[in-house]
mmCIF file of N, CA, C and O in Angstrom:
data_model
loop_
_atom_site.group_PDB
_atom_site.id
_atom_site.type_symbol
_atom_site.label_atom_id
_atom_site.label_comp_id
_atom_site.label_asym_id
_atom_site.label_seq_id
_atom_site.Cartn_x
_atom_site.Cartn_y
_atom_site.Cartn_z
ATOM 1 N N UNK J 1 -14.346 -18.312 14.385
ATOM 2 C CA UNK J 1 -13.986 -17.031 14.950
ATOM 3 C C UNK J 1 -12.695 -16.523 14.301
ATOM 4 O O UNK J 1 -11.802 -17.292 13.974
ATOM 5 N N UNK J 2 -12.627 -15.256 14.162
ATOM 6 C CA UNK J 2 -11.493 -14.562 13.546
ATOM 7 C C UNK J 2 -10.225 -14.771 14.381
ATOM 8 O O UNK J 2 -10.286 -14.801 15.604
ATOM 9 N N UNK J 3 -9.046 -14.934 13.733
ATOM 10 C CA UNK J 3 -7.798 -15.107 14.483
ATOM 11 C C UNK J 3 -7.516 -13.919 15.415
ATOM 12 O O UNK J 3 -7.914 -12.796 15.138
ATOM 13 N N UNK J 4 -6.795 -14.167 16.489
ATOM 14 C CA UNK J 4 -6.527 -13.144 17.505
ATOM 15 C C UNK J 4 -5.859 -11.902 16.923
ATOM 16 O O UNK J 4 -6.206 -10.785 17.296
ATOM 17 N N UNK J 5 -4.923 -12.082 15.988
ATOM 18 C CA UNK J 5 -4.221 -10.918 15.464
ATOM 19 C C UNK J 5 -5.121 -10.012 14.630
ATOM 20 O O UNK J 5 -4.761 -8.884 14.344
ATOM 21 N N UNK J 6 -6.315 -10.474 14.258
ATOM 22 C CA UNK J 6 -7.251 -9.648 13.492
ATOM 23 C C UNK J 6 -8.401 -9.102 14.330
ATOM 24 O O UNK J 6 -9.283 -8.439 13.796
ATOM 25 N N UNK J 7 -8.413 -9.350 15.627
ATOM 26 C CA UNK J 7 -9.544 -8.931 16.474
ATOM 27 C C UNK J 7 -9.852 -7.440 16.362
ATOM 28 O O UNK J 7 -11.000 -7.037 16.353
ATOM 29 N N UNK J 8 -8.827 -6.608 16.242
ATOM 30 C CA UNK J 8 -9.037 -5.161 16.118
ATOM 31 C C UNK J 8 -9.846 -4.831 14.854
ATOM 32 O O UNK J 8 -10.576 -3.856 14.814
ATOM 33 N N UNK J 9 -9.707 -5.672 13.840
ATOM 34 C CA UNK J 9 -10.345 -5.419 12.536
ATOM 35 C C UNK J 9 -11.492 -6.390 12.280
ATOM 36 O O UNK J 9 -11.933 -6.554 11.153
ATOM 37 N N UNK J 10 -11.984 -7.030 13.336
ATOM 38 C CA UNK J 10 -12.963 -8.106 13.204
ATOM 39 C C UNK J 10 -14.230 -7.673 12.458
ATOM 40 O O UNK J 10 -14.799 -8.451 11.706
ATOM 41 N N UNK J 11 -14.660 -6.433 12.634
ATOM 42 C CA UNK J 11 -15.893 -6.004 11.959
ATOM 43 C C UNK J 11 -15.748 -6.052 10.440
ATOM 44 O O UNK J 11 -16.731 -6.186 9.724
ATOM 45 N N UNK J 12 -14.500 -5.984 9.924
ATOM 46 C CA UNK J 12 -14.259 -6.058 8.488
ATOM 47 C C UNK J 12 -13.754 -7.428 8.048
ATOM 48 O O UNK J 12 -13.532 -7.641 6.863
ATOM 49 N N UNK J 13 -13.522 -8.347 8.977
ATOM 50 C CA UNK J 13 -12.937 -9.649 8.659
ATOM 51 C C UNK J 13 -13.955 -10.559 7.980
ATOM 52 O O UNK J 13 -15.111 -10.644 8.379
ATOM 53 N N UNK J 14 -13.469 -11.245 6.932
ATOM 54 C CA UNK J 14 -14.319 -12.146 6.154
ATOM 55 C C UNK J 14 -13.576 -13.474 6.007
ATOM 56 O O UNK J 14 -12.424 -13.487 5.569
ATOM 57 N N UNK J 15 -14.228 -14.596 6.349
ATOM 58 C CA UNK J 15 -13.567 -15.882 6.132
ATOM 59 C C UNK J 15 -13.496 -16.189 4.636
ATOM 60 O O UNK J 15 -14.459 -15.985 3.906
ATOM 61 N N UNK J 16 -12.330 -16.650 4.199
ATOM 62 C CA UNK J 16 -12.129 -17.028 2.801
ATOM 63 C C UNK J 16 -11.431 -18.378 2.793
ATOM 64 O O UNK J 16 -10.271 -18.476 3.203
ATOM 65 N N UNK J 17 -12.144 -19.403 2.358
ATOM 66 C CA UNK J 17 -11.610 -20.761 2.309
ATOM 67 C C UNK J 17 -11.011 -21.125 3.665
ATOM 68 O O UNK J 17 -11.713 -21.132 4.664
ATOM 69 N N UNK J 18 -9.706 -21.364 3.735
ATOM 70 C CA UNK J 18 -9.040 -21.756 4.979
ATOM 71 C C UNK J 18 -8.532 -20.565 5.788
ATOM 72 O O UNK J 18 -7.967 -20.735 6.857
ATOM 73 N N UNK J 19 -8.671 -19.352 5.260
ATOM 74 C CA UNK J 19 -8.095 -18.181 5.924
ATOM 75 C C UNK J 19 -9.094 -17.063 6.140
ATOM 76 O O UNK J 19 -10.302 -17.276 6.120
ATOM 77 N N UNK J 20 -8.540 -15.863 6.321
ATOM 78 C CA UNK J 20 -9.344 -14.681 6.603
ATOM 79 C C UNK J 20 -8.824 -13.506 5.791
ATOM 80 O O UNK J 20 -7.636 -13.427 5.477
ATOM 81 N N UNK J 21 -9.711 -12.579 5.502
ATOM 82 C CA UNK J 21 -9.322 -11.320 4.856
ATOM 83 C C UNK J 21 -9.955 -10.183 5.639
ATOM 84 O O UNK J 21 -11.060 -10.306 6.169
ATOM 85 N N UNK J 22 -9.240 -9.095 5.708
ATOM 86 C CA UNK J 22 -9.777 -7.900 6.330
ATOM 87 C C UNK J 22 -9.141 -6.701 5.652
ATOM 88 O O UNK J 22 -8.215 -6.846 4.861
ATOM 89 N N UNK J 23 -9.650 -5.530 5.933
ATOM 90 C CA UNK J 23 -9.121 -4.334 5.297
ATOM 91 C C UNK J 23 -9.183 -3.168 6.263
ATOM 92 O O UNK J 23 -9.924 -3.192 7.245
ATOM 93 N N UNK J 24 -8.404 -2.181 5.963
ATOM 94 C CA UNK J 24 -8.460 -0.924 6.695
ATOM 95 C C UNK J 24 -7.971 0.175 5.768
ATOM 96 O O UNK J 24 -7.163 -0.073 4.873
ATOM 97 N N UNK J 25 -8.482 1.357 5.950
ATOM 98 C CA UNK J 25 -8.005 2.509 5.191
ATOM 99 C C UNK J 25 -6.768 3.056 5.866
ATOM 100 O O UNK J 25 -6.654 3.016 7.086
ATOM 101 N N UNK J 26 -5.838 3.573 5.058
ATOM 102 C CA UNK J 26 -4.622 4.159 5.598
ATOM 103 C C UNK J 26 -4.493 5.612 5.191
ATOM 104 O O UNK J 26 -4.916 5.994 4.100
ATOM 105 N N UNK J 27 -3.911 6.375 6.072
ATOM 106 C CA UNK J 27 -3.503 7.738 5.754
ATOM 107 C C UNK J 27 -2.010 7.655 5.499
ATOM 108 O O UNK J 27 -1.223 7.418 6.412
ATOM 109 N N UNK J 28 -1.600 7.815 4.245
ATOM 110 C CA UNK J 28 -0.200 7.624 3.859
ATOM 111 C C UNK J 28 0.735 8.617 4.534
ATOM 112 O O UNK J 28 1.942 8.401 4.570
ATOM 113 N N UNK J 29 0.195 9.699 5.090
ATOM 114 C CA UNK J 29 1.048 10.714 5.711
ATOM 115 C C UNK J 29 1.299 10.450 7.194
ATOM 116 O O UNK J 29 2.079 11.149 7.812
ATOM 117 N N UNK J 30 0.632 9.450 7.762
ATOM 118 C CA UNK J 30 0.800 9.123 9.187
ATOM 119 C C UNK J 30 1.633 7.857 9.330
ATOM 120 O O UNK J 30 1.598 6.985 8.457
ATOM 121 N N UNK J 31 2.370 7.734 10.437
ATOM 122 C CA UNK J 31 3.178 6.520 10.634
ATOM 123 C C UNK J 31 2.317 5.262 10.565
ATOM 124 O O UNK J 31 1.236 5.186 11.151
ATOM 125 N N UNK J 32 2.820 4.305 9.836
ATOM 126 C CA UNK J 32 2.114 3.054 9.624
ATOM 127 C C UNK J 32 1.807 2.340 10.938
ATOM 128 O O UNK J 32 0.699 1.859 11.155
ATOM 129 N N UNK J 33 2.797 2.298 11.826
ATOM 130 C CA UNK J 33 2.610 1.596 13.100
ATOM 131 C C UNK J 33 1.566 2.263 13.992
ATOM 132 O O UNK J 33 1.071 1.627 14.917
ATOM 133 N N UNK J 34 1.229 3.519 13.731
ATOM 134 C CA UNK J 34 0.156 4.188 14.478
ATOM 135 C C UNK J 34 -1.222 3.793 13.952
ATOM 136 O O UNK J 34 -2.234 4.081 14.587
ATOM 137 N N UNK J 35 -1.257 3.151 12.790
ATOM 138 C CA UNK J 35 -2.530 2.813 12.158
ATOM 139 C C UNK J 35 -2.834 1.317 12.155
ATOM 140 O O UNK J 35 -3.998 0.928 12.139
ATOM 141 N N UNK J 36 -1.783 0.502 12.151
ATOM 142 C CA UNK J 36 -1.953 -0.953 12.115
ATOM 143 C C UNK J 36 -0.967 -1.574 13.091
ATOM 144 O O UNK J 36 0.205 -1.209 13.104
ATOM 145 N N UNK J 37 -1.436 -2.529 13.861
ATOM 146 C CA UNK J 37 -0.566 -3.216 14.807
ATOM 147 C C UNK J 37 0.504 -4.008 14.049
ATOM 148 O O UNK J 37 0.232 -4.586 12.997
ATOM 149 N N UNK J 38 1.711 -4.038 14.585
ATOM 150 C CA UNK J 38 2.815 -4.719 13.906
ATOM 151 C C UNK J 38 2.530 -6.203 13.685
ATOM 152 O O UNK J 38 2.924 -6.770 12.673
ATOM 153 N N UNK J 39 1.803 -6.832 14.612
ATOM 154 C CA UNK J 39 1.458 -8.250 14.437
ATOM 155 C C UNK J 39 0.568 -8.458 13.217
ATOM 156 O O UNK J 39 0.622 -9.497 12.564
ATOM 157 N N UNK J 40 -0.238 -7.469 12.886
ATOM 158 C CA UNK J 40 -1.081 -7.540 11.694
ATOM 159 C C UNK J 40 -0.261 -7.206 10.456
ATOM 160 O O UNK J 40 -0.383 -7.857 9.419
ATOM 161 N N UNK J 41 0.612 -6.207 10.567
ATOM 162 C CA UNK J 41 1.449 -5.825 9.430
ATOM 163 C C UNK J 41 2.253 -7.004 8.904
ATOM 164 O O UNK J 41 2.393 -7.181 7.697
ATOM 165 N N UNK J 42 2.776 -7.817 9.790
ATOM 166 C CA UNK J 42 3.606 -8.945 9.355
ATOM 167 C C UNK J 42 2.804 -10.029 8.642
ATOM 168 O O UNK J 42 3.374 -10.879 7.981
ATOM 169 N N UNK J 43 1.482 -9.983 8.766
ATOM 170 C CA UNK J 43 0.611 -10.988 8.153
ATOM 171 C C UNK J 43 0.025 -10.543 6.806
ATOM 172 O O UNK J 43 -0.728 -11.283 6.185
ATOM 173 N N UNK J 44 0.349 -9.348 6.363
ATOM 174 C CA UNK J 44 -0.243 -8.817 5.125
ATOM 175 C C UNK J 44 0.190 -9.645 3.924
ATOM 176 O O UNK J 44 1.368 -9.947 3.760
ATOM 177 N N UNK J 45 -0.782 -9.997 3.093
ATOM 178 C CA UNK J 45 -0.502 -10.706 1.851
ATOM 179 C C UNK J 45 -0.672 -9.797 0.643
ATOM 180 O O UNK J 45 0.029 -9.949 -0.354
ATOM 181 N N UNK J 46 -1.639 -8.887 0.727
ATOM 182 C CA UNK J 46 -1.969 -8.055 -0.433
ATOM 183 C C UNK J 46 -2.272 -6.632 0.020
ATOM 184 O O UNK J 46 -3.062 -6.418 0.933
ATOM 185 N N UNK J 47 -1.624 -5.684 -0.635
ATOM 186 C CA UNK J 47 -1.874 -4.265 -0.414
ATOM 187 C C UNK J 47 -2.563 -3.770 -1.674
ATOM 188 O O UNK J 47 -2.033 -3.936 -2.778
ATOM 189 N N UNK J 48 -3.742 -3.203 -1.529
ATOM 190 C CA UNK J 48 -4.480 -2.701 -2.686
ATOM 191 C C UNK J 48 -4.507 -1.187 -2.608
ATOM 192 O O UNK J 48 -4.937 -0.619 -1.610
ATOM 193 N N UNK J 49 -4.034 -0.559 -3.645
ATOM 194 C CA UNK J 49 -4.036 0.899 -3.713
ATOM 195 C C UNK J 49 -4.765 1.364 -4.960
ATOM 196 O O UNK J 49 -4.374 1.023 -6.064
ATOM 197 N N UNK J 50 -5.822 2.082 -4.770
ATOM 198 C CA UNK J 50 -6.597 2.611 -5.897
ATOM 199 C C UNK J 50 -6.437 4.119 -5.932
ATOM 200 O O UNK J 50 -6.817 4.800 -4.986
ATOM 201 N N UNK J 51 -5.833 4.584 -7.002
ATOM 202 C CA UNK J 51 -5.661 6.023 -7.202
ATOM 203 C C UNK J 51 -4.854 6.666 -6.072
ATOM 204 O O UNK J 51 -5.111 7.788 -5.678
ATOM 205 N N UNK J 52 -3.883 5.945 -5.543
ATOM 206 C CA UNK J 52 -3.090 6.474 -4.431
ATOM 207 C C UNK J 52 -1.773 7.080 -4.905
ATOM 208 O O UNK J 52 -1.067 7.692 -4.121
ATOM 209 N N UNK J 53 -1.438 6.916 -6.165
ATOM 210 C CA UNK J 53 -0.209 7.490 -6.721
ATOM 211 C C UNK J 53 -0.581 8.526 -7.775
ATOM 212 O O UNK J 53 -0.245 8.401 -8.943
ATOM 213 N N UNK J 54 -1.273 9.544 -7.343
ATOM 214 C CA UNK J 54 -1.768 10.575 -8.249
ATOM 215 C C UNK J 54 -1.031 11.886 -8.030
ATOM 216 O O UNK J 54 -0.464 12.462 -8.942
ATOM 217 N N UNK J 55 -1.025 12.346 -6.804
ATOM 218 C CA UNK J 55 -0.478 13.657 -6.467
ATOM 219 C C UNK J 55 1.024 13.568 -6.224
ATOM 220 O O UNK J 55 1.486 12.766 -5.427
ATOM 221 N N UNK J 56 1.778 14.403 -6.890
ATOM 222 C CA UNK J 56 3.225 14.439 -6.671
ATOM 223 C C UNK J 56 3.563 14.681 -5.209
ATOM 224 O O UNK J 56 4.516 14.128 -4.683
ATOM 225 N N UNK J 57 2.762 15.497 -4.545
ATOM 226 C CA UNK J 57 3.041 15.849 -3.149
ATOM 227 C C UNK J 57 2.891 14.669 -2.193
ATOM 228 O O UNK J 57 3.396 14.710 -1.072
ATOM 229 N N UNK J 58 2.203 13.599 -2.594
ATOM 230 C CA UNK J 58 1.985 12.453 -1.706
ATOM 231 C C UNK J 58 2.749 11.204 -2.121
ATOM 232 O O UNK J 58 2.729 10.208 -1.402
ATOM 233 N N UNK J 59 3.423 11.225 -3.262
ATOM 234 C CA UNK J 59 4.032 9.993 -3.756
ATOM 235 C C UNK J 59 5.100 9.449 -2.818
ATOM 236 O O UNK J 59 5.172 8.243 -2.590
ATOM 237 N N UNK J 60 5.935 10.304 -2.244
ATOM 238 C CA UNK J 60 6.978 9.810 -1.338
ATOM 239 C C UNK J 60 6.384 9.192 -0.076
ATOM 240 O O UNK J 60 6.852 8.158 0.394
ATOM 241 N N UNK J 61 5.338 9.820 0.471
ATOM 242 C CA UNK J 61 4.664 9.250 1.645
ATOM 243 C C UNK J 61 4.122 7.863 1.323
ATOM 244 O O UNK J 61 4.337 6.908 2.066
ATOM 245 N N UNK J 62 3.410 7.769 0.226
ATOM 246 C CA UNK J 62 2.779 6.506 -0.157
ATOM 247 C C UNK J 62 3.819 5.424 -0.397
ATOM 248 O O UNK J 62 3.724 4.322 0.155
ATOM 249 N N UNK J 63 4.818 5.726 -1.194
ATOM 250 C CA UNK J 63 5.824 4.719 -1.535
ATOM 251 C C UNK J 63 6.639 4.279 -0.323
ATOM 252 O O UNK J 63 6.952 3.097 -0.173
ATOM 253 N N UNK J 64 6.962 5.202 0.560
ATOM 254 C CA UNK J 64 7.732 4.807 1.742
ATOM 255 C C UNK J 64 6.888 3.939 2.683
ATOM 256 O O UNK J 64 7.415 3.016 3.314
ATOM 257 N N UNK J 65 5.585 4.197 2.766
ATOM 258 C CA UNK J 65 4.715 3.371 3.612
ATOM 259 C C UNK J 65 4.565 1.970 3.026
ATOM 260 O O UNK J 65 4.597 0.980 3.753
ATOM 261 N N UNK J 66 4.397 1.888 1.718
ATOM 262 C CA UNK J 66 4.303 0.569 1.078
ATOM 263 C C UNK J 66 5.622 -0.174 1.253
ATOM 264 O O UNK J 66 5.636 -1.370 1.556
ATOM 265 N N UNK J 67 6.732 0.510 1.104
ATOM 266 C CA UNK J 67 8.023 -0.133 1.306
ATOM 267 C C UNK J 67 8.159 -0.647 2.738
ATOM 268 O O UNK J 67 8.683 -1.735 2.971
ATOM 269 N N UNK J 68 7.676 0.118 3.704
ATOM 270 C CA UNK J 68 7.698 -0.327 5.107
ATOM 271 C C UNK J 68 6.868 -1.598 5.276
ATOM 272 O O UNK J 68 7.263 -2.518 5.989
ATOM 273 N N UNK J 69 5.718 -1.671 4.601
ATOM 274 C CA UNK J 69 4.900 -2.882 4.661
ATOM 275 C C UNK J 69 5.658 -4.062 4.077
ATOM 276 O O UNK J 69 5.612 -5.170 4.620
ATOM 277 N N UNK J 70 6.380 -3.847 2.975
ATOM 278 C CA UNK J 70 7.188 -4.913 2.382
ATOM 279 C C UNK J 70 8.287 -5.364 3.336
ATOM 280 O O UNK J 70 8.628 -6.542 3.383
ATOM 281 N N UNK J 71 8.874 -4.446 4.090
ATOM 282 C CA UNK J 71 9.908 -4.813 5.065
ATOM 283 C C UNK J 71 9.334 -5.714 6.154
ATOM 284 O O UNK J 71 9.979 -6.665 6.590
ATOM 285 N N UNK J 72 8.123 -5.415 6.607
ATOM 286 C CA UNK J 72 7.492 -6.181 7.678
ATOM 287 C C UNK J 72 6.802 -7.438 7.172
ATOM 288 O O UNK J 72 6.607 -8.389 7.927
ATOM 289 N N UNK J 73 6.409 -7.432 5.907
ATOM 290 C CA UNK J 73 5.706 -8.572 5.308
ATOM 291 C C UNK J 73 6.266 -8.813 3.906
ATOM 292 O O UNK J 73 5.664 -8.422 2.911
ATOM 293 N N UNK J 74 7.441 -9.432 3.819
ATOM 294 C CA UNK J 74 8.078 -9.618 2.511
ATOM 295 C C UNK J 74 7.256 -10.455 1.532
ATOM 296 O O UNK J 74 7.487 -10.390 0.325
ATOM 297 N N UNK J 75 6.283 -11.201 2.031
ATOM 298 C CA UNK J 75 5.422 -12.001 1.168
ATOM 299 C C UNK J 75 4.341 -11.162 0.486
ATOM 300 O O UNK J 75 3.676 -11.623 -0.431
ATOM 301 N N UNK J 76 4.158 -9.939 0.919
ATOM 302 C CA UNK J 76 3.071 -9.088 0.411
ATOM 303 C C UNK J 76 3.290 -8.702 -1.044
ATOM 304 O O UNK J 76 4.416 -8.638 -1.535
ATOM 305 N N UNK J 77 2.190 -8.444 -1.699
ATOM 306 C CA UNK J 77 2.185 -7.920 -3.065
ATOM 307 C C UNK J 77 1.375 -6.631 -3.050
ATOM 308 O O UNK J 77 0.453 -6.475 -2.269
ATOM 309 N N UNK J 78 1.724 -5.712 -3.949
ATOM 310 C CA UNK J 78 1.060 -4.417 -4.039
ATOM 311 C C UNK J 78 0.327 -4.354 -5.367
ATOM 312 O O UNK J 78 0.938 -4.367 -6.428
ATOM 313 N N UNK J 79 -0.982 -4.323 -5.299
ATOM 314 C CA UNK J 79 -1.835 -4.195 -6.476
ATOM 315 C C UNK J 79 -2.303 -2.752 -6.514
ATOM 316 O O UNK J 79 -2.966 -2.284 -5.585
ATOM 317 N N UNK J 80 -1.951 -2.050 -7.566
ATOM 318 C CA UNK J 80 -2.265 -0.622 -7.623
ATOM 319 C C UNK J 80 -2.871 -0.283 -8.979
ATOM 320 O O UNK J 80 -2.492 -0.853 -9.999
ATOM 321 N N UNK J 81 -3.833 0.610 -8.947
ATOM 322 C CA UNK J 81 -4.402 1.122 -10.188
ATOM 323 C C UNK J 81 -3.862 2.529 -10.418
ATOM 324 O O UNK J 81 -3.470 3.215 -9.480
ATOM 325 N N UNK J 82 -3.844 2.903 -11.665
ATOM 326 C CA UNK J 82 -3.331 4.227 -12.010
ATOM 327 C C UNK J 82 -4.114 4.751 -13.206
ATOM 328 O O UNK J 82 -4.337 4.034 -14.178
ATOM 329 N N UNK J 83 -4.534 6.002 -13.131
ATOM 330 C CA UNK J 83 -5.217 6.661 -14.246
ATOM 331 C C UNK J 83 -4.358 7.825 -14.714
ATOM 332 O O UNK J 83 -3.969 8.681 -13.917
ATOM 333 N N UNK J 84 -4.043 7.835 -15.983
ATOM 334 C CA UNK J 84 -3.247 8.939 -16.536
ATOM 335 C C UNK J 84 -4.060 10.227 -16.489
ATOM 336 O O UNK J 84 -5.241 10.240 -16.764
ATOM 337 N N UNK J 85 -3.378 11.308 -16.144
ATOM 338 C CA UNK J 85 -4.016 12.622 -16.074
ATOM 339 C C UNK J 85 -3.114 13.653 -16.722
ATOM 340 O O UNK J 85 -1.910 13.462 -16.795
ATOM 341 N N UNK J 86 -3.697 14.736 -17.131
ATOM 342 C CA UNK J 86 -2.891 15.832 -17.663
ATOM 343 C C UNK J 86 -2.455 16.712 -16.501
ATOM 344 O O UNK J 86 -2.625 16.340 -15.346
ATOM 345 N N UNK J 87 -1.913 17.854 -16.771
ATOM 346 C CA UNK J 87 -1.436 18.798 -15.763
ATOM 347 C C UNK J 87 -0.261 18.194 -14.983
ATOM 348 O O UNK J 87 -0.316 17.955 -13.786
ATOM 349 N N UNK J 88 0.816 17.910 -15.700
ATOM 350 C CA UNK J 88 1.983 17.237 -15.132
ATOM 351 C C UNK J 88 2.631 17.974 -13.969
ATOM 352 O O UNK J 88 3.405 17.387 -13.227
ATOM 353 N N UNK J 89 2.341 19.249 -13.796
ATOM 354 C CA UNK J 89 2.946 19.965 -12.671
ATOM 355 C C UNK J 89 2.330 19.551 -11.336
ATOM 356 O O UNK J 89 2.937 19.732 -10.290
ATOM 357 N N UNK J 90 1.139 18.988 -11.359
ATOM 358 C CA UNK J 90 0.434 18.592 -10.143
ATOM 359 C C UNK J 90 0.394 17.069 -9.985
ATOM 360 O O UNK J 90 0.598 16.543 -8.909
ATOM 361 N N UNK J 91 0.123 16.382 -11.090
ATOM 362 C CA UNK J 91 -0.030 14.931 -11.058
ATOM 363 C C UNK J 91 1.268 14.253 -11.454
ATOM 364 O O UNK J 91 2.023 14.755 -12.268
ATOM 365 N N UNK J 92 1.494 13.088 -10.889
ATOM 366 C CA UNK J 92 2.671 12.301 -11.254
ATOM 367 C C UNK J 92 2.358 11.482 -12.497
ATOM 368 O O UNK J 92 1.209 11.379 -12.899
ATOM 369 N N UNK J 93 3.377 10.901 -13.105
ATOM 370 C CA UNK J 93 3.111 10.044 -14.263
ATOM 371 C C UNK J 93 3.653 8.644 -13.999
ATOM 372 O O UNK J 93 4.580 8.443 -13.218
ATOM 373 N N UNK J 94 3.068 7.689 -14.664
ATOM 374 C CA UNK J 94 3.354 6.288 -14.411
ATOM 375 C C UNK J 94 4.815 5.936 -14.674
ATOM 376 O O UNK J 94 5.438 5.230 -13.883
ATOM 377 N N UNK J 95 5.362 6.422 -15.762
ATOM 378 C CA UNK J 95 6.751 6.102 -16.088
ATOM 379 C C UNK J 95 7.695 6.586 -14.993
ATOM 380 O O UNK J 95 8.626 5.890 -14.605
ATOM 381 N N UNK J 96 7.444 7.767 -14.477
ATOM 382 C CA UNK J 96 8.256 8.315 -13.392
ATOM 383 C C UNK J 96 8.177 7.424 -12.151
ATOM 384 O O UNK J 96 9.190 7.099 -11.535
ATOM 385 N N UNK J 97 6.949 7.040 -11.779
ATOM 386 C CA UNK J 97 6.746 6.193 -10.600
ATOM 387 C C UNK J 97 7.458 4.855 -10.778
ATOM 388 O O UNK J 97 8.163 4.385 -9.874
ATOM 389 N N UNK J 98 7.297 4.213 -11.914
ATOM 390 C CA UNK J 98 7.933 2.911 -12.141
ATOM 391 C C UNK J 98 9.448 3.008 -12.045
ATOM 392 O O UNK J 98 10.097 2.166 -11.417
ATOM 393 N N UNK J 99 10.018 4.029 -12.649
ATOM 394 C CA UNK J 99 11.466 4.220 -12.574
ATOM 395 C C UNK J 99 11.913 4.516 -11.147
ATOM 396 O O UNK J 99 12.931 4.000 -10.679
ATOM 397 N N UNK J 100 11.149 5.348 -10.454
ATOM 398 C CA UNK J 100 11.524 5.739 -9.096
ATOM 399 C C UNK J 100 11.548 4.541 -8.151
ATOM 400 O O UNK J 100 12.508 4.347 -7.407
ATOM 401 N N UNK J 101 10.489 3.745 -8.170
ATOM 402 C CA UNK J 101 10.443 2.634 -7.218
ATOM 403 C C UNK J 101 11.448 1.540 -7.574
ATOM 404 O O UNK J 101 11.970 0.868 -6.688
ATOM 405 N N UNK J 102 11.732 1.388 -8.842
ATOM 406 C CA UNK J 102 12.753 0.417 -9.220
ATOM 407 C C UNK J 102 14.125 0.893 -8.752
ATOM 408 O O UNK J 102 14.896 0.135 -8.164
ATOM 409 N N UNK J 103 14.436 2.164 -9.003
ATOM 410 C CA UNK J 103 15.747 2.706 -8.640
ATOM 411 C C UNK J 103 15.910 2.888 -7.133
ATOM 412 O O UNK J 103 16.949 2.573 -6.572
ATOM 413 N N UNK J 104 14.879 3.389 -6.452
ATOM 414 C CA UNK J 104 14.991 3.702 -5.024
ATOM 415 C C UNK J 104 14.774 2.478 -4.128
ATOM 416 O O UNK J 104 15.467 2.297 -3.135
ATOM 417 N N UNK J 105 13.770 1.652 -4.473
ATOM 418 C CA UNK J 105 13.407 0.540 -3.603
ATOM 419 C C UNK J 105 13.763 -0.830 -4.168
ATOM 420 O O UNK J 105 13.692 -1.830 -3.455
ATOM 421 N N UNK J 106 14.082 -0.907 -5.457
ATOM 422 C CA UNK J 106 14.423 -2.180 -6.073
ATOM 423 C C UNK J 106 13.234 -3.080 -6.343
ATOM 424 O O UNK J 106 13.373 -4.288 -6.480
ATOM 425 N N UNK J 107 12.044 -2.502 -6.425
ATOM 426 C CA UNK J 107 10.845 -3.292 -6.682
ATOM 427 C C UNK J 107 10.804 -3.735 -8.143
ATOM 428 O O UNK J 107 11.223 -3.006 -9.033
ATOM 429 N N UNK J 108 10.225 -4.897 -8.374
ATOM 430 C CA UNK J 108 9.951 -5.387 -9.731
ATOM 431 C C UNK J 108 8.452 -5.273 -9.975
ATOM 432 O O UNK J 108 7.658 -5.285 -9.032
ATOM 433 N N UNK J 109 8.082 -5.199 -11.254
ATOM 434 C CA UNK J 109 6.679 -4.992 -11.607
ATOM 435 C C UNK J 109 6.203 -5.967 -12.654
ATOM 436 O O UNK J 109 6.981 -6.406 -13.494
ATOM 437 N N UNK J 110 4.927 -6.240 -12.614
ATOM 438 C CA UNK J 110 4.197 -6.874 -13.700
ATOM 439 C C UNK J 110 3.103 -5.897 -14.068
ATOM 440 O O UNK J 110 2.309 -5.511 -13.215
ATOM 441 N N UNK J 111 3.090 -5.458 -15.305
ATOM 442 C CA UNK J 111 2.069 -4.502 -15.760
ATOM 443 C C UNK J 111 1.137 -5.152 -16.756
ATOM 444 O O UNK J 111 1.520 -6.025 -17.487
#
């Protein structure tokens, strides 16, 4: 049976070796604690973001939410994909994001 702290997400929970994995979608513009229980947030090991750092208008929301997850779960890692796009006035660029999170949040990266 799935651990008690994952009961809310049990329909997505999958046993993996000695542990469990589950997932949920997030709206980066809404408070994190309104979407995931704090007891679950502290247990996060991996945050996967696919195409979540695209729009300049959402980058601050996304990065601040991921940073909040790191505060609650310092063991967590953030795996993110990024596709380069043209139209720099609308889309963000990878170099900008890497510099921003290093300077603002002090994150280190492996690319």
